[in-house]
Coordinates of C-alpha atoms in Angstrom, one line a residue:
N1 CA 97.6 104.8 103.6
H2 CA 97.4 101.8 101.5
V3 CA 99.7 99.9 104.0
M4 CA 96.3 100.3 106.5
G5 CA 94.3 100.1 103.6
G6 CA 92.6 96.8 104.6
Y7 CA 91.2 97.9 107.2
K8 CA 88.6 100.4 105.7
D9 CA 86.0 97.5 105.4
L10 CA 86.6 96.0 109.0
S11 CA 83.1 96.6 110.7
T12 CA 85.5 95.6 113.8
H13 CA 87.4 98.5 113.9
G14 CA 86.1 102.4 114.9
P15 CA 86.6 105.8 115.3
S16 CA 90.8 105.9 116.5
S17 CA 91.2 102.0 116.4
V18 CA 93.7 101.4 113.9
H19 CA 97.3 102.5 115.9
P20 CA 100.8 103.0 114.7
T21 CA 101.2 99.4 116.3
S22 CA 98.2 97.9 114.5
P23 CA 99.3 94.7 111.7
P24 CA 99.8 95.4 108.9
R25 CA 96.4 94.8 105.8
V26 CA 98.2 96.5 103.3
G27 CA 95.9 97.5 100.2
T28 CA 92.8 99.7 99.5
I29 CA 90.4 97.5 97.6
P30 CA 87.6 100.2 96.7
L31 CA 83.7 98.5 96.7
N32 CA 83.0 99.7 93.3
P33 CA 84.6 97.4 90.4
A34 CA 84.6 99.9 88.2
Q35 CA 86.7 102.1 90.7
I36 CA 89.3 99.0 91.1
S37 CA 90.2 98.5 86.7
S38 CA 90.9 102.5 87.4
S39 CA 93.3 102.9 90.5
G40 CA 95.9 100.3 90.1
D41 CA 97.2 97.0 92.4
A42 CA 96.4 98.8 95.4
I43 CA 98.1 95.5 97.2
A44 CA 101.1 95.7 95.5
Y45 CA 101.5 99.3 96.3
G46 CA 100.8 98.6 99.5
T47 CA 103.3 95.5 100.0
A48 CA 106.0 98.2 98.3
K49 CA 105.2 101.1 101.1
L50 CA 105.1 98.3 103.6
A51 CA 108.7 97.1 102.7
A52 CA 110.3 100.2 102.4
E53 CA 108.9 100.8 106.0
R54 CA 110.9 97.4 107.5
L55 CA 113.5 99.0 105.0
A56 CA 114.0 101.8 107.4
M57 CA 113.2 99.7 110.3
T58 CA 116.1 97.5 109.8
L59 CA 119.0 100.4 109.0
G60 CA 117.7 102.5 112.1
E61 CA 118.6 99.2 114.1
L62 CA 122.0 98.3 112.6
Y63 CA 122.8 102.3 112.6
G64 CA 120.9 103.7 114.5
D65 CA 123.2 105.5 116.7
V66 CA 124.6 107.5 114.0
T67 CA 121.2 108.1 111.3
S68 CA 117.4 108.2 112.0
F69 CA 114.5 107.4 110.4
V70 CA 111.4 108.8 110.7
V71 CA 108.7 107.2 108.9
L72 CA 104.4 108.6 108.4
R73 CA 101.8 107.6 107.2
I74 CA 100.5 110.0 105.2
G75 CA 97.1 109.9 104.7
W76 CA 95.3 111.3 102.1
C77 CA 96.6 114.6 100.1
Q78 CA 95.3 115.8 96.5
P79 CA 97.2 118.0 94.3
G80 CA 96.5 121.7 94.5
E81 CA 94.6 123.5 96.9
N82 CA 93.6 119.9 98.6
L83 CA 90.2 121.1 100.0
P84 CA 87.6 118.2 102.0
C85 CA 84.8 119.5 99.3
T86 CA 87.2 117.6 96.4
L87 CA 87.5 114.3 98.2
S88 CA 86.1 111.1 96.5
A89 CA 86.6 108.1 95.5
A90 CA 88.3 109.1 92.4
G91 CA 91.3 110.1 94.4
S92 CA 92.2 113.9 93.2
P93 CA 89.9 116.9 92.1
P94 CA 88.3 116.8 88.9
E95 CA 90.9 119.5 87.2
F96 CA 93.5 117.2 88.2
L97 CA 91.6 114.3 86.1
S98 CA 92.2 115.5 82.7
D99 CA 95.1 115.2 80.2
G100 CA 94.4 118.7 79.0
G101 CA 91.4 117.6 76.3
D102 CA 88.1 117.4 76.7
E103 CA 86.9 118.8 80.2
V104 CA 86.1 116.0 82.5
V105 CA 82.4 114.6 83.3
V106 CA 82.2 113.7 86.7
E107 CA 80.0 110.6 86.9
E108 CA 77.0 110.8 89.9
A109 CA 78.1 108.8 92.7
S110 CA 77.5 104.6 93.5
E111 CA 76.4 103.7 97.5
D112 CA 80.1 101.7 97.3
D113 CA 81.6 105.4 96.0
K114 CA 79.8 107.3 99.2
K115 CA 80.9 104.1 101.4
D116 CA 84.5 104.6 100.5
E117 CA 84.3 109.0 100.0
L118 CA 84.0 108.3 103.7
W119 CA 87.1 106.5 103.8
Y120 CA 88.8 108.5 102.1
K121 CA 87.8 111.4 104.1
G122 CA 88.9 109.7 107.5
M123 CA 92.3 109.8 106.0
W124 CA 92.6 113.4 104.7
L125 CA 95.4 115.2 105.4
S126 CA 95.4 119.0 104.9
N127 CA 98.1 120.8 103.5
R128 CA 98.7 123.1 106.7
D129 CA 99.0 119.5 109.4
F130 CA 101.1 118.6 106.0
L131 CA 103.8 121.4 107.4
G132 CA 103.1 120.7 110.6
Y133 CA 104.4 117.3 111.2
F134 CA 106.7 117.4 108.9
G135 CA 108.3 120.4 110.3
A136 CA 108.3 118.1 114.0
A137 CA 109.5 115.5 112.2
I138 CA 112.9 116.8 111.1
D139 CA 113.5 118.0 114.9
L140 CA 112.5 114.5 116.0
D141 CA 114.3 112.8 119.2
V142 CA 114.6 109.9 118.1
P143 CA 116.6 106.9 119.9
T144 CA 119.1 106.1 119.9
T145 CA 119.8 102.6 121.5
E146 CA 116.2 100.2 121.9
E147 CA 117.0 100.5 125.4
E148 CA 115.8 104.1 125.3
A149 CA 113.1 103.2 122.8
A150 CA 111.7 100.8 125.3
V151 CA 111.9 103.4 127.5
N152 CA 109.9 105.8 125.1
R153 CA 107.6 103.4 124.4
R154 CA 106.7 103.0 128.1
D155 CA 106.1 106.5 128.6
N156 CA 104.4 107.0 125.4
A157 CA 102.1 104.2 125.7
T158 CA 98.1 105.3 125.8
A159 CA 95.3 103.2 127.3
N160 CA 94.0 101.6 124.3
D161 CA 97.7 100.6 123.1
D162 CA 98.0 96.4 123.1
E163 CA 100.9 95.5 124.7
S164 CA 102.0 92.5 122.4
C165 CA 101.6 95.0 119.7
S166 CA 103.7 97.8 120.9
S167 CA 106.2 95.4 122.1
G168 CA 106.2 93.1 119.4
V169 CA 106.8 92.4 115.9
H170 CA 104.8 95.7 114.9
R171 CA 106.2 97.6 118.0
N172 CA 106.8 101.7 116.4
V173 CA 109.3 103.3 118.1
R174 CA 113.0 101.5 118.3
K175 CA 116.5 102.0 118.0
G176 CA 116.7 105.2 114.9
F177 CA 112.8 104.5 114.3
V178 CA 109.8 105.7 114.9
L179 CA 106.6 106.0 113.2
V180 CA 103.4 107.6 113.2
N181 CA 99.8 108.1 111.5
A182 CA 99.7 111.1 110.2
M183 CA 96.1 112.3 109.0
S184 CA 94.3 115.2 110.0
K185 CA 91.6 115.4 112.8
N186 CA 88.5 113.9 111.0
S187 CA 85.3 112.9 112.6
D188 CA 85.1 109.5 113.1
A189 CA 88.0 108.8 111.9
K190 CA 89.5 105.4 112.1
W191 CA 93.1 106.4 112.4
N192 CA 94.2 107.2 116.0
L193 CA 96.9 110.1 116.5
E194 CA 97.4 110.3 120.1
E195 CA 100.9 108.3 119.9
T196 CA 101.8 111.3 116.6
E197 CA 100.4 114.0 119.0
K198 CA 102.8 112.7 122.3
W199 CA 106.1 112.3 119.8
F200 CA 105.1 115.1 117.8
G201 CA 103.9 118.1 120.6
V202 CA 101.7 118.9 116.8
V203 CA 98.1 118.9 117.4
S204 CA 96.3 118.7 113.4
K205 CA 94.0 121.4 112.9
D206 CA 91.6 120.6 110.7
D207 CA 89.0 118.3 109.9
S208 CA 87.8 116.9 106.4
I209 CA 83.8 116.6 108.2
A210 CA 83.8 119.8 109.8

């Protein structure tokens, strides 16, 4: 997710360390310079996504008694079958990188590409888990007052929560608004899914490494 892509290369953050309440670090910058030229402006893209999250948060605070917003920070979804074996730093399976002309030649991955690939595999969201999350989001009982949201934040707090984040500017549960991570249960991924499981009552089933 490009809103939190800046955590990709931070050695200070290990498995399950990136929570929905973690401060945003927009942009997923490839280590391989050749990939940067073809991947577009990840910082601008991530900033636009963050702005949309904040818009939903603000509308929820204003109108949360009559409407609600459930924000899923969706992981890496490929077109088509979306299989772990086709995950790469290129972003899409080889057959989707062609414009219908010549066959795409897949170059051997560099060491930087391999490091980036681990991040993408940790962020992978399978088609099955995608459907499970969205089905739960549709039926989610979102707090309709800030008082109710505060109670829910306290009840759903995890042992690793930073109180300054869960109760401050980056709090992910508010009046009319809930924000969670939405990735599959990938081994050694930095993404923390505890709140996703508690709020949605859904445990992801797939693992890109298994």
